[in-house]
Amino acid sequence: MKPTPGLRRQFIQSLAVMALSIIFIAVFGSYVFYAIAMAYLPGSISETWMPSRVEMIWIGCTIIAALGMAVFVAVRLSRRLISPLNSVAHSLREVAQGRLDARAPLDDQAMGETAQLVRDFNAMAERLQSMTREREFWNAAIAHELRTPVTILRGRLQGLAEGVFSPSSELFEGLLRQVEGLNHLIEDLRVLSLNDSGHLEVQRSRVRLADELGSVLQAFATPLAEKGFQLQQELDAGLLVECDAMRVRQALMALLENALRHADPGNLRVRLEQADGDCRLSVEDDGPGIDSALATDIFEAFRRGDPSRSRKSGGSGLGLAVVKAIAEAHGGRAFWQPSASGGSCFVLSWPLRQ
Ligand SMILES: Nc1ncnc2c1ncn2[C@@H]1O[C@H](COP(=O)(O)OP(=O)(O)OP(=O)(O)O)[C@@H](O)[C@H]1O
Ligand SMILES: [Mg+2]
C-alpha cells in the first residue's frame, strides 16, 4: 500500500501554498495591474490616498480571489479530517449500542493519521466482536459439558431418594465417577481461565523430571496394558529440568488419557530429552493420527478432532488446551506432528534455562 502523507504535512503544505499564492496575487498582480492601468488607462490611477474606482475594483477582485482560495483549502482539509472522524464517531455510537458488526468505511478522503484512526477503530471492533463470540461459545460449551453429568447425578440421586434404586457400592462408584469428571472439568477450566488472564503461576524448581514422569507412567501402566498398548519409555534419567513438576505431570496425564481414549492400541512411546537448549517431552502413538488441517485447532479449548470418533470417546476437548497452557506458562509451546508410524506425536517443549 502507498504510504499516505501525514496530516501535519498536509496542513503545512496547503497553508504555505495558499499564503504564497495570496502574496503572489497581491504583489505581482498589483505590478501587472498598475503596468496595464498606466499603459492603457492613464487617468484612472488616483493621486490621493483615496483609491479610484478602477483601483477599488482591483482591490475587491484580490480580496475575493484570496477568500476563494482560503475557503477552498479549508474545505479540502476539513473534508479530509472531518469525514473520517464522523464515520468513526458514528460507528463508535453503534458499537456502544451493542451493534458490534459496525465498521467505519475507509474512503479516499482519509489520509495519514485519520486513515490510521479508521483502521485502528475497525481492528478494535473486530477484536471486540471476536471476543464476544468466543465468550458466547465458552458459555454454551461449559453449559453443555456440565449438563450431562449433572443430569445423571440428579436422576440417580432422585432414584435413591424415592427408593427406585437400592443403594449399592456400584451405584455409589458410578456417582463418584460423575463427580470426579465434574471435578476434572472444573480444574481444567480453572487452569485455562488463569492462563487467559495471565495468572497461571508455575512454581519452578530444579527436578530430575524423569523420576517425576516415571510415577505417572507407573500409574497408567495397567490401564494402558489392558487396552493393548505397549509402553516404551525413553526418559533421559540424568536431565535436571527447571519446571513446575506438578504441572508437567498434569500435562503428561492429559496426553496419556488422550492416547487411551483416542489412539488405536499399539506402541506408545514417551520420550524426555534435551534438544537445542529445550526440554522436550513427547508422546507418540501408532494411529489413527489427526487431520493436519485440525492440528493447531485441537489445542484450542472445546475443539475436538474427528467428530464421529470424538463423540464416541466423550471428552470435553479441554485436555490439549490445558497442555498448551502449561507449556506457555513455562515459556514454551505445545504442538502436534505426524509420527513416523502414521500416528500422532504430541510435543511439549520449553527452554531449559529461563
Ligand atoms: N492421541 C490422539 N490420537 C488421535 N486423536 C487425538 C489424540 N489426542 C487427541 N486427539 C484429538 O484431539 C481432540 C482434543 O483433545 P483434548 O484432549 O483437548 O480433548 P478430549 O480428549 O476430547 O477431552 P478432555 O481431554 O477434555 O476430556 C480429541 O477430541 C481428539 O479428537
Ligand atoms: Mg483429552
mmCIF file of C-alpha atoms and ligand atoms in Angstrom:
data_model
loop_
_atom_site.group_PDB
_atom_site.id
_atom_site.type_symbol
_atom_site.label_atom_id
_atom_site.label_comp_id
_atom_site.label_asym_id
_atom_site.label_seq_id
_atom_site.Cartn_x
_atom_site.Cartn_y
_atom_site.Cartn_z
ATOM 1 C CA MET A 1 0.000 0.000 0.000
ATOM 2 C CA LYS A 2 1.241 3.506 -0.809
ATOM 3 C CA PRO A 3 2.178 5.348 2.395
ATOM 4 C CA THR A 4 -0.151 8.309 2.885
ATOM 5 C CA PRO A 5 1.427 11.637 3.879
ATOM 6 C CA GLY A 6 0.842 12.736 7.467
ATOM 7 C CA LEU A 7 -1.914 15.217 8.238
ATOM 8 C CA ARG A 8 0.544 17.699 9.718
ATOM 9 C CA ARG A 9 2.496 17.766 6.439
ATOM 10 C CA GLN A 10 -0.770 18.196 4.533
ATOM 11 C CA PHE A 11 -1.716 21.203 6.673
ATOM 12 C CA ILE A 12 1.699 22.847 6.410
ATOM 13 C CA GLN A 13 1.868 22.308 2.641
ATOM 14 C CA SER A 14 -1.661 23.569 1.939
ATOM 15 C CA LEU A 15 -1.385 26.655 4.155
ATOM 16 C CA ALA A 16 2.068 27.530 2.781
ATOM 17 C CA VAL A 17 0.847 27.210 -0.835
ATOM 18 C CA MET A 18 -2.221 29.300 -0.007
ATOM 19 C CA ALA A 19 -0.183 32.080 1.691
ATOM 20 C CA LEU A 20 2.319 32.173 -1.186
ATOM 21 C CA SER A 21 -0.479 32.327 -3.766
ATOM 22 C CA ILE A 22 -2.205 35.215 -1.986
ATOM 23 C CA ILE A 23 1.094 37.130 -1.687
ATOM 24 C CA PHE A 24 1.766 36.419 -5.355
ATOM 25 C CA ILE A 25 -1.651 37.770 -6.402
ATOM 26 C CA ALA A 26 -1.339 40.829 -4.145
ATOM 27 C CA VAL A 27 2.246 41.799 -5.042
ATOM 28 C CA PHE A 28 2.797 40.668 -8.627
ATOM 29 C CA GLY A 29 -0.857 41.163 -9.521
ATOM 30 C CA SER A 30 -0.572 44.797 -8.380
ATOM 31 C CA TYR A 31 2.546 45.352 -10.525
ATOM 32 C CA VAL A 32 0.730 43.929 -13.532
ATOM 33 C CA PHE A 33 -2.421 45.916 -12.700
ATOM 34 C CA TYR A 34 -0.542 49.247 -12.454
ATOM 35 C CA ALA A 35 1.523 48.468 -15.572
ATOM 36 C CA ILE A 36 -1.660 47.856 -17.571
ATOM 37 C CA ALA A 37 -3.509 50.773 -15.962
ATOM 38 C CA MET A 38 -0.640 53.199 -16.672
ATOM 39 C CA ALA A 39 -0.325 51.992 -20.270
ATOM 40 C CA TYR A 40 -3.962 51.860 -21.259
ATOM 41 C CA LEU A 41 -5.972 53.892 -18.666
ATOM 42 C CA PRO A 42 -3.516 56.611 -17.534
ATOM 43 C CA GLY A 43 -6.224 58.770 -15.887
ATOM 44 C CA SER A 44 -7.647 56.000 -13.801
ATOM 45 C CA ILE A 45 -4.974 55.926 -11.068
ATOM 46 C CA SER A 46 -5.775 58.007 -8.010
ATOM 47 C CA GLU A 47 -3.330 60.767 -6.984
ATOM 48 C CA THR A 48 -4.595 60.905 -3.359
ATOM 49 C CA TRP A 49 -4.898 58.325 -0.562
ATOM 50 C CA MET A 50 -8.456 57.538 -1.755
ATOM 51 C CA PRO A 51 -8.394 54.708 -4.333
ATOM 52 C CA SER A 52 -10.039 55.367 -7.663
ATOM 53 C CA ARG A 53 -12.948 53.241 -8.993
ATOM 54 C CA VAL A 54 -10.660 51.033 -11.047
ATOM 55 C CA GLU A 55 -8.339 50.528 -8.076
ATOM 56 C CA MET A 56 -11.357 49.679 -5.870
ATOM 57 C CA ILE A 57 -12.400 47.044 -8.396
ATOM 58 C CA TRP A 58 -8.842 45.600 -8.353
ATOM 59 C CA ILE A 59 -8.789 45.507 -4.510
ATOM 60 C CA GLY A 60 -12.244 43.867 -4.471
ATOM 61 C CA CYS A 61 -11.150 41.210 -7.002
ATOM 62 C CA THR A 62 -7.968 40.484 -4.998
ATOM 63 C CA ILE A 63 -9.956 40.040 -1.777
ATOM 64 C CA ILE A 64 -12.472 37.727 -3.479
ATOM 65 C CA ALA A 65 -9.677 35.631 -5.041
ATOM 66 C CA ALA A 66 -7.853 35.341 -1.677
ATOM 67 C CA LEU A 67 -11.061 34.435 0.152
ATOM 68 C CA GLY A 68 -11.935 31.874 -2.517
ATOM 69 C CA MET A 69 -8.557 30.207 -2.134
ATOM 70 C CA ALA A 70 -8.786 30.197 1.671
ATOM 71 C CA VAL A 71 -12.277 28.655 1.563
ATOM 72 C CA PHE A 72 -11.155 26.046 -0.996
ATOM 73 C CA VAL A 73 -8.168 24.987 1.149
ATOM 74 C CA ALA A 74 -10.249 24.970 4.359
ATOM 75 C CA VAL A 75 -12.990 22.813 2.785
ATOM 76 C CA ARG A 76 -10.456 20.373 1.331
ATOM 77 C CA LEU A 77 -8.575 19.989 4.602
ATOM 78 C CA SER A 78 -11.660 19.740 6.786
ATOM 79 C CA ARG A 79 -13.151 17.104 4.487
ATOM 80 C CA ARG A 80 -10.002 15.037 4.935
ATOM 81 C CA LEU A 81 -10.158 15.444 8.687
ATOM 82 C CA ILE A 82 -13.864 15.558 9.492
ATOM 83 C CA SER A 83 -15.386 12.910 7.242
ATOM 84 C CA PRO A 84 -13.296 10.021 8.620
ATOM 85 C CA LEU A 85 -13.788 11.373 12.156
ATOM 86 C CA ASN A 86 -17.542 11.480 11.594
ATOM 87 C CA SER A 87 -17.629 7.953 10.278
ATOM 88 C CA VAL A 88 -15.604 6.703 13.271
ATOM 89 C CA ALA A 89 -17.866 8.620 15.683
ATOM 90 C CA HIS A 90 -20.969 7.179 14.022
ATOM 91 C CA SER A 91 -19.647 3.601 14.166
ATOM 92 C CA LEU A 92 -18.469 4.144 17.738
ATOM 93 C CA ARG A 93 -22.020 5.048 18.774
ATOM 94 C CA GLU A 94 -23.305 1.896 17.059
ATOM 95 C CA VAL A 95 -20.721 -0.265 18.874
ATOM 96 C CA ALA A 96 -21.675 1.428 22.170
ATOM 97 C CA GLN A 97 -25.285 0.438 21.484
ATOM 98 C CA GLY A 98 -24.222 -3.186 21.070
ATOM 99 C CA ARG A 99 -24.025 -3.483 17.273
ATOM 100 C CA LEU A 100 -20.537 -4.953 17.219
ATOM 101 C CA ASP A 101 -20.541 -5.545 13.460
ATOM 102 C CA ALA A 102 -20.394 -1.765 12.793
ATOM 103 C CA ARG A 103 -17.278 -0.741 10.843
ATOM 104 C CA ALA A 104 -16.152 2.728 9.711
ATOM 105 C CA PRO A 105 -15.737 2.919 5.908
ATOM 106 C CA LEU A 106 -12.266 3.954 4.804
ATOM 107 C CA ASP A 107 -12.790 6.421 1.941
ATOM 108 C CA ASP A 108 -10.243 8.132 -0.304
ATOM 109 C CA GLN A 109 -10.510 11.358 1.695
ATOM 110 C CA ALA A 110 -8.990 9.842 4.794
ATOM 111 C CA MET A 111 -5.244 10.131 4.900
ATOM 112 C CA GLY A 112 -2.329 9.790 7.276
ATOM 113 C CA GLU A 113 -3.377 9.815 10.910
ATOM 114 C CA THR A 114 -7.133 9.822 10.201
ATOM 115 C CA ALA A 115 -6.847 6.766 7.918
ATOM 116 C CA GLN A 116 -4.854 5.072 10.702
ATOM 117 C CA LEU A 117 -7.565 6.019 13.195
ATOM 118 C CA VAL A 118 -10.253 4.422 10.986
ATOM 119 C CA ARG A 119 -8.133 1.276 10.577
ATOM 120 C CA ASP A 120 -7.409 1.056 14.322
ATOM 121 C CA PHE A 121 -11.070 1.547 15.156
ATOM 122 C CA ASN A 122 -12.076 -1.234 12.759
ATOM 123 C CA ALA A 123 -9.422 -3.556 14.197
ATOM 124 C CA MET A 124 -10.691 -2.828 17.713
ATOM 125 C CA ALA A 125 -14.317 -3.516 16.699
ATOM 126 C CA GLU A 126 -13.235 -6.760 15.022
ATOM 127 C CA ARG A 127 -11.404 -7.883 18.183
ATOM 128 C CA LEU A 128 -14.357 -6.938 20.386
ATOM 129 C CA GLN A 129 -16.712 -8.910 18.168
ATOM 130 C CA SER A 130 -14.495 -11.994 18.130
ATOM 131 C CA MET A 131 -14.042 -11.827 21.926
ATOM 132 C CA THR A 132 -17.796 -11.667 22.393
ATOM 133 C CA ARG A 133 -18.283 -14.598 20.027
ATOM 134 C CA GLU A 134 -15.614 -16.546 21.920
ATOM 135 C CA ARG A 135 -17.282 -15.775 25.265
ATOM 136 C CA GLU A 136 -20.678 -16.919 23.983
ATOM 137 C CA PHE A 137 -19.068 -20.082 22.638
ATOM 138 C CA TRP A 138 -17.387 -20.737 26.013
ATOM 139 C CA ASN A 139 -20.606 -20.219 27.955
ATOM 140 C CA ALA A 140 -22.542 -22.553 25.669
ATOM 141 C CA ALA A 141 -19.752 -25.161 25.748
ATOM 142 C CA ILE A 142 -19.426 -25.072 29.554
ATOM 143 C CA ALA A 143 -23.204 -25.381 29.993
ATOM 144 C CA HIS A 144 -23.205 -28.279 27.548
ATOM 145 C CA GLU A 145 -20.370 -30.099 29.351
ATOM 146 C CA LEU A 146 -21.983 -29.634 32.769
ATOM 147 C CA ARG A 147 -25.431 -30.758 31.680
ATOM 148 C CA THR A 148 -24.736 -34.479 31.149
ATOM 149 C CA PRO A 149 -23.039 -35.325 34.472
ATOM 150 C CA VAL A 150 -25.447 -33.142 36.456
ATOM 151 C CA THR A 151 -28.461 -34.804 34.778
ATOM 152 C CA ILE A 152 -27.054 -38.258 35.547
ATOM 153 C CA LEU A 153 -26.320 -37.327 39.176
ATOM 154 C CA ARG A 154 -29.771 -35.823 39.628
ATOM 155 C CA GLY A 155 -31.509 -38.886 38.140
ATOM 156 C CA ARG A 156 -29.578 -41.362 40.277
ATOM 157 C CA LEU A 157 -29.978 -39.343 43.486
ATOM 158 C CA GLN A 158 -33.693 -38.870 42.838
ATOM 159 C CA GLY A 159 -33.987 -42.640 42.241
ATOM 160 C CA LEU A 160 -32.192 -43.280 45.535
ATOM 161 C CA ALA A 161 -34.376 -40.787 47.429
ATOM 162 C CA GLU A 162 -37.581 -42.294 46.064
ATOM 163 C CA GLY A 163 -36.403 -45.848 46.700
ATOM 164 C CA VAL A 164 -36.342 -46.742 42.981
ATOM 165 C CA PHE A 165 -32.644 -47.651 43.236
ATOM 166 C CA SER A 166 -31.302 -49.637 46.109
ATOM 167 C CA PRO A 167 -28.056 -48.263 47.499
ATOM 168 C CA SER A 168 -25.178 -50.392 46.265
ATOM 169 C CA SER A 169 -21.451 -49.856 46.043
ATOM 170 C CA GLU A 170 -21.603 -49.938 42.187
ATOM 171 C CA LEU A 171 -24.192 -47.181 42.192
ATOM 172 C CA PHE A 172 -22.103 -45.025 44.528
ATOM 173 C CA GLU A 173 -18.972 -45.702 42.469
ATOM 174 C CA GLY A 174 -20.873 -44.547 39.372
ATOM 175 C CA LEU A 175 -21.939 -41.372 41.199
ATOM 176 C CA LEU A 176 -18.380 -40.821 42.362
ATOM 177 C CA ARG A 177 -17.090 -41.153 38.767
ATOM 178 C CA GLN A 178 -19.517 -38.418 37.657
ATOM 179 C CA VAL A 179 -18.349 -36.161 40.491
ATOM 180 C CA GLU A 180 -14.699 -36.860 39.599
ATOM 181 C CA GLY A 181 -15.479 -35.980 35.975
ATOM 182 C CA LEU A 182 -17.023 -32.688 37.126
ATOM 183 C CA ASN A 183 -14.011 -32.017 39.320
ATOM 184 C CA HIS A 184 -11.678 -32.645 36.380
ATOM 185 C CA LEU A 185 -13.723 -30.276 34.205
ATOM 186 C CA ILE A 186 -13.670 -27.528 36.847
ATOM 187 C CA GLU A 187 -9.894 -27.899 37.347
ATOM 188 C CA ASP A 188 -9.277 -27.702 33.556
ATOM 189 C CA LEU A 189 -11.479 -24.608 33.290
ATOM 190 C CA ARG A 190 -9.652 -23.036 36.222
ATOM 191 C CA VAL A 191 -6.235 -23.605 34.596
ATOM 192 C CA LEU A 192 -7.455 -22.178 31.277
ATOM 193 C CA SER A 193 -9.040 -19.089 32.785
ATOM 194 C CA LEU A 194 -5.918 -18.457 34.912
ATOM 195 C CA ASN A 195 -3.825 -18.778 31.761
ATOM 196 C CA ASP A 196 -6.116 -16.413 29.821
ATOM 197 C CA SER A 197 -5.802 -13.752 32.489
ATOM 198 C CA GLY A 198 -2.022 -14.304 32.699
ATOM 199 C CA HIS A 199 -2.225 -15.602 36.259
ATOM 200 C CA LEU A 200 -1.268 -19.227 35.725
ATOM 201 C CA GLU A 201 1.700 -19.442 38.026
ATOM 202 C CA VAL A 202 4.306 -22.109 37.723
ATOM 203 C CA GLN A 203 6.307 -22.970 40.793
ATOM 204 C CA ARG A 204 9.639 -23.744 39.232
ATOM 205 C CA SER A 205 12.188 -25.909 40.894
ATOM 206 C CA ARG A 206 15.106 -27.959 39.633
ATOM 207 C CA VAL A 207 13.970 -31.560 39.424
ATOM 208 C CA ARG A 208 15.018 -34.839 37.911
ATOM 209 C CA LEU A 209 11.993 -34.864 35.622
ATOM 210 C CA ALA A 210 12.386 -38.493 34.549
ATOM 211 C CA ASP A 211 11.605 -39.584 38.145
ATOM 212 C CA GLU A 212 8.508 -37.369 38.294
ATOM 213 C CA LEU A 213 7.198 -38.642 34.953
ATOM 214 C CA GLY A 214 8.056 -42.236 35.863
ATOM 215 C CA SER A 215 5.464 -42.169 38.660
ATOM 216 C CA VAL A 216 2.758 -41.022 36.226
ATOM 217 C CA LEU A 217 3.711 -43.747 33.732
ATOM 218 C CA GLN A 218 3.575 -46.308 36.526
ATOM 219 C CA ALA A 219 0.025 -45.245 37.392
ATOM 220 C CA PHE A 220 -1.015 -45.537 33.731
ATOM 221 C CA ALA A 221 0.813 -48.828 33.095
ATOM 222 C CA THR A 222 -2.140 -51.065 33.972
ATOM 223 C CA PRO A 223 -4.914 -49.240 32.044
ATOM 224 C CA LEU A 224 -2.585 -48.889 29.033
ATOM 225 C CA ALA A 225 -1.677 -52.604 29.084
ATOM 226 C CA GLU A 226 -5.362 -53.529 29.482
ATOM 227 C CA LYS A 227 -6.183 -51.555 26.357
ATOM 228 C CA GLY A 228 -3.382 -53.269 24.416
ATOM 229 C CA PHE A 229 -0.714 -50.541 24.429
ATOM 230 C CA GLN A 230 2.977 -51.363 24.649
ATOM 231 C CA LEU A 231 4.518 -48.562 26.625
ATOM 232 C CA GLN A 232 8.070 -47.584 25.604
ATOM 233 C CA GLN A 233 9.782 -45.179 27.957
ATOM 234 C CA GLU A 234 12.773 -43.207 26.748
ATOM 235 C CA LEU A 235 13.346 -40.812 29.613
ATOM 236 C CA ASP A 236 16.703 -39.089 29.957
ATOM 237 C CA ALA A 237 17.316 -40.036 33.594
ATOM 238 C CA GLY A 238 20.134 -37.521 34.121
ATOM 239 C CA LEU A 239 18.209 -34.494 32.838
ATOM 240 C CA LEU A 240 17.789 -31.835 35.506
ATOM 241 C CA VAL A 241 14.982 -29.530 34.499
ATOM 242 C CA GLU A 242 13.717 -26.268 35.889
ATOM 243 C CA CYS A 243 9.939 -26.588 35.832
ATOM 244 C CA ASP A 244 6.748 -26.978 37.836
ATOM 245 C CA ALA A 245 6.815 -30.767 38.119
ATOM 246 C CA MET A 246 3.171 -30.973 39.212
ATOM 247 C CA ARG A 247 2.025 -29.122 36.057
ATOM 248 C CA VAL A 248 4.245 -31.173 33.748
ATOM 249 C CA ARG A 249 2.843 -34.358 35.312
ATOM 250 C CA GLN A 250 -0.655 -32.969 34.712
ATOM 251 C CA ALA A 251 0.204 -32.372 31.030
ATOM 252 C CA LEU A 252 1.598 -35.879 30.625
ATOM 253 C CA MET A 253 -1.554 -37.306 32.234
ATOM 254 C CA ALA A 254 -3.725 -35.424 29.722
ATOM 255 C CA LEU A 255 -1.640 -36.818 26.845
ATOM 256 C CA LEU A 256 -1.791 -40.371 28.198
ATOM 257 C CA GLU A 257 -5.563 -40.071 28.770
ATOM 258 C CA ASN A 258 -5.847 -38.979 25.150
ATOM 259 C CA ALA A 259 -3.848 -41.987 23.968
ATOM 260 C CA LEU A 260 -6.142 -44.281 25.970
ATOM 261 C CA ARG A 261 -9.204 -42.565 24.614
ATOM 262 C CA HIS A 262 -8.403 -41.637 21.049
ATOM 263 C CA ALA A 263 -5.445 -43.720 19.829
ATOM 264 C CA ASP A 264 -5.501 -47.216 18.407
ATOM 265 C CA PRO A 265 -3.773 -49.809 20.594
ATOM 266 C CA GLY A 266 -0.132 -50.316 19.613
ATOM 267 C CA ASN A 267 3.191 -48.854 20.620
ATOM 268 C CA LEU A 268 3.119 -45.765 22.812
ATOM 269 C CA ARG A 269 6.475 -44.005 23.103
ATOM 270 C CA VAL A 270 7.011 -41.464 25.861
ATOM 271 C CA ARG A 271 10.257 -39.569 25.401
ATOM 272 C CA LEU A 272 12.009 -36.975 27.550
ATOM 273 C CA GLU A 273 15.101 -35.420 26.014
ATOM 274 C CA GLN A 274 17.147 -32.306 25.618
ATOM 275 C CA ALA A 275 17.074 -30.728 22.144
ATOM 276 C CA ASP A 276 18.584 -27.364 21.099
ATOM 277 C CA GLY A 277 18.534 -25.953 24.620
ATOM 278 C CA ASP A 278 14.930 -27.065 25.105
ATOM 279 C CA CYS A 279 13.474 -29.756 27.272
ATOM 280 C CA ARG A 280 11.246 -31.888 25.051
ATOM 281 C CA LEU A 281 8.550 -34.230 26.283
ATOM 282 C CA SER A 282 6.756 -36.194 23.576
ATOM 283 C CA VAL A 283 4.043 -38.846 23.467
ATOM 284 C CA GLU A 284 3.818 -40.771 20.213
ATOM 285 C CA ASP A 285 1.235 -43.345 19.155
ATOM 286 C CA ASP A 286 0.694 -45.563 16.103
ATOM 287 C CA GLY A 287 -2.616 -44.186 14.893
ATOM 288 C CA PRO A 288 -5.089 -43.039 13.732
ATOM 289 C CA GLY A 289 -3.378 -39.617 13.665
ATOM 290 C CA ILE A 290 -5.094 -36.280 13.141
ATOM 291 C CA ASP A 291 -6.071 -34.419 10.003
ATOM 292 C CA SER A 292 -3.216 -31.897 9.645
ATOM 293 C CA ALA A 293 -5.771 -29.117 8.978
ATOM 294 C CA LEU A 294 -7.050 -29.648 12.539
ATOM 295 C CA ALA A 295 -3.636 -29.954 14.133
ATOM 296 C CA THR A 296 -3.485 -26.416 15.564
ATOM 297 C CA ASP A 297 -7.231 -26.214 16.256
ATOM 298 C CA ILE A 298 -7.294 -29.138 18.677
ATOM 299 C CA PHE A 299 -5.120 -27.166 21.103
ATOM 300 C CA GLU A 300 -7.978 -24.645 21.495
ATOM 301 C CA ALA A 301 -10.489 -25.224 24.287
ATOM 302 C CA PHE A 302 -13.561 -27.315 23.413
ATOM 303 C CA ARG A 303 -12.178 -28.208 19.981
ATOM 304 C CA ARG A 304 -12.237 -31.873 19.096
ATOM 305 C CA GLY A 305 -10.833 -33.815 16.168
ATOM 306 C CA ASP A 306 -12.836 -36.227 14.068
ATOM 307 C CA PRO A 307 -16.449 -35.659 15.283
ATOM 308 C CA SER A 308 -17.591 -39.261 14.853
ATOM 309 C CA ARG A 309 -14.718 -40.655 16.951
ATOM 310 C CA SER A 310 -14.734 -37.805 19.488
ATOM 311 C CA ARG A 311 -18.445 -38.150 20.217
ATOM 312 C CA LYS A 312 -17.953 -41.820 20.953
ATOM 313 C CA SER A 313 -14.985 -41.114 23.227
ATOM 314 C CA GLY A 314 -16.922 -38.363 25.019
ATOM 315 C CA GLY A 315 -14.176 -35.912 26.058
ATOM 316 C CA SER A 316 -14.746 -32.221 26.736
ATOM 317 C CA GLY A 317 -11.994 -31.022 24.431
ATOM 318 C CA LEU A 318 -10.065 -29.270 27.215
ATOM 319 C CA GLY A 319 -7.125 -31.641 27.709
ATOM 320 C CA LEU A 320 -4.862 -30.301 24.957
ATOM 321 C CA ALA A 321 -5.776 -26.678 25.744
ATOM 322 C CA VAL A 322 -4.514 -27.333 29.285
ATOM 323 C CA VAL A 323 -1.330 -28.921 27.884
ATOM 324 C CA LYS A 324 -0.746 -25.833 25.742
ATOM 325 C CA ALA A 325 -1.433 -23.501 28.695
ATOM 326 C CA ILE A 326 1.122 -25.385 30.822
ATOM 327 C CA ALA A 327 3.724 -25.230 28.025
ATOM 328 C CA GLU A 328 3.157 -21.492 27.542
ATOM 329 C CA ALA A 329 3.350 -20.814 31.277
ATOM 330 C CA HIS A 330 6.840 -22.377 31.104
ATOM 331 C CA GLY A 331 7.750 -20.067 28.213
ATOM 332 C CA GLY A 332 7.469 -22.904 25.706
ATOM 333 C CA ARG A 333 4.954 -24.383 23.312
ATOM 334 C CA ALA A 334 2.909 -27.485 22.611
ATOM 335 C CA PHE A 335 2.302 -28.840 19.130
ATOM 336 C CA TRP A 336 1.301 -31.861 17.138
ATOM 337 C CA GLN A 337 3.239 -33.576 14.389
ATOM 338 C CA PRO A 338 2.600 -36.780 12.477
ATOM 339 C CA SER A 339 4.556 -39.724 13.849
ATOM 340 C CA ALA A 340 6.706 -41.977 11.639
ATOM 341 C CA SER A 341 4.230 -44.822 12.125
ATOM 342 C CA GLY A 342 1.276 -42.760 10.834
ATOM 343 C CA GLY A 343 0.001 -41.789 14.271
ATOM 344 C CA SER A 344 0.260 -38.673 16.405
ATOM 345 C CA CYS A 345 3.221 -37.199 18.190
ATOM 346 C CA PHE A 346 2.306 -34.587 20.794
ATOM 347 C CA VAL A 347 5.270 -32.478 21.853
ATOM 348 C CA LEU A 348 5.716 -30.182 24.815
ATOM 349 C CA SER A 349 8.911 -28.157 24.778
ATOM 350 C CA TRP A 350 10.240 -25.295 26.853
ATOM 351 C CA PRO A 351 13.632 -23.661 27.342
ATOM 352 C CA LEU A 352 15.896 -25.436 29.809
ATOM 353 C CA ARG A 353 17.371 -22.131 31.024
ATOM 354 C CA GLN A 354 14.885 -19.441 31.971
HETATM 355 N N1 LIG B 1 -3.606 -39.466 20.522
HETATM 356 C C1 LIG B 1 -4.586 -38.990 19.750
HETATM 357 N N2 LIG B 1 -4.928 -39.576 18.575
HETATM 358 C C2 LIG B 1 -5.913 -39.094 17.793
HETATM 359 N N3 LIG B 1 -6.652 -38.004 18.083
HETATM 360 C C3 LIG B 1 -6.384 -37.375 19.238
HETATM 361 C C4 LIG B 1 -5.357 -37.821 20.135
HETATM 362 N N4 LIG B 1 -5.320 -36.981 21.182
HETATM 363 C C5 LIG B 1 -6.270 -36.072 20.971
HETATM 364 N N5 LIG B 1 -6.927 -36.292 19.812
HETATM 365 C C6 LIG B 1 -7.999 -35.469 19.232
HETATM 366 O O1 LIG B 1 -7.865 -34.157 19.773
HETATM 367 C C7 LIG B 1 -9.081 -33.747 20.366
HETATM 368 C C8 LIG B 1 -8.826 -32.810 21.522
HETATM 369 O O2 LIG B 1 -8.228 -33.492 22.593
HETATM 370 P P1 LIG B 1 -8.437 -32.958 24.069
HETATM 371 O O3 LIG B 1 -7.591 -33.758 24.986
HETATM 372 O O4 LIG B 1 -8.239 -31.477 24.049
HETATM 373 O O5 LIG B 1 -9.979 -33.224 24.329
HETATM 374 P P2 LIG B 1 -10.723 -34.558 24.715
HETATM 375 O O6 LIG B 1 -9.738 -35.654 24.967
HETATM 376 O O7 LIG B 1 -11.740 -34.805 23.653
HETATM 377 O O8 LIG B 1 -11.459 -34.167 26.079
HETATM 378 P P3 LIG B 1 -10.836 -33.971 27.539
HETATM 379 O O9 LIG B 1 -9.357 -34.185 27.407
HETATM 380 O O10 LIG B 1 -11.188 -32.592 27.931
HETATM 381 O O11 LIG B 1 -11.503 -34.973 28.380
HETATM 382 C C9 LIG B 1 -9.775 -35.035 20.749
HETATM 383 O O12 LIG B 1 -11.166 -34.847 20.795
HETATM 384 C C10 LIG B 1 -9.366 -35.985 19.642
HETATM 385 O O13 LIG B 1 -10.230 -35.846 18.527
HETATM 386 MG MG MG B 2 -8.168 -35.324 26.311
#
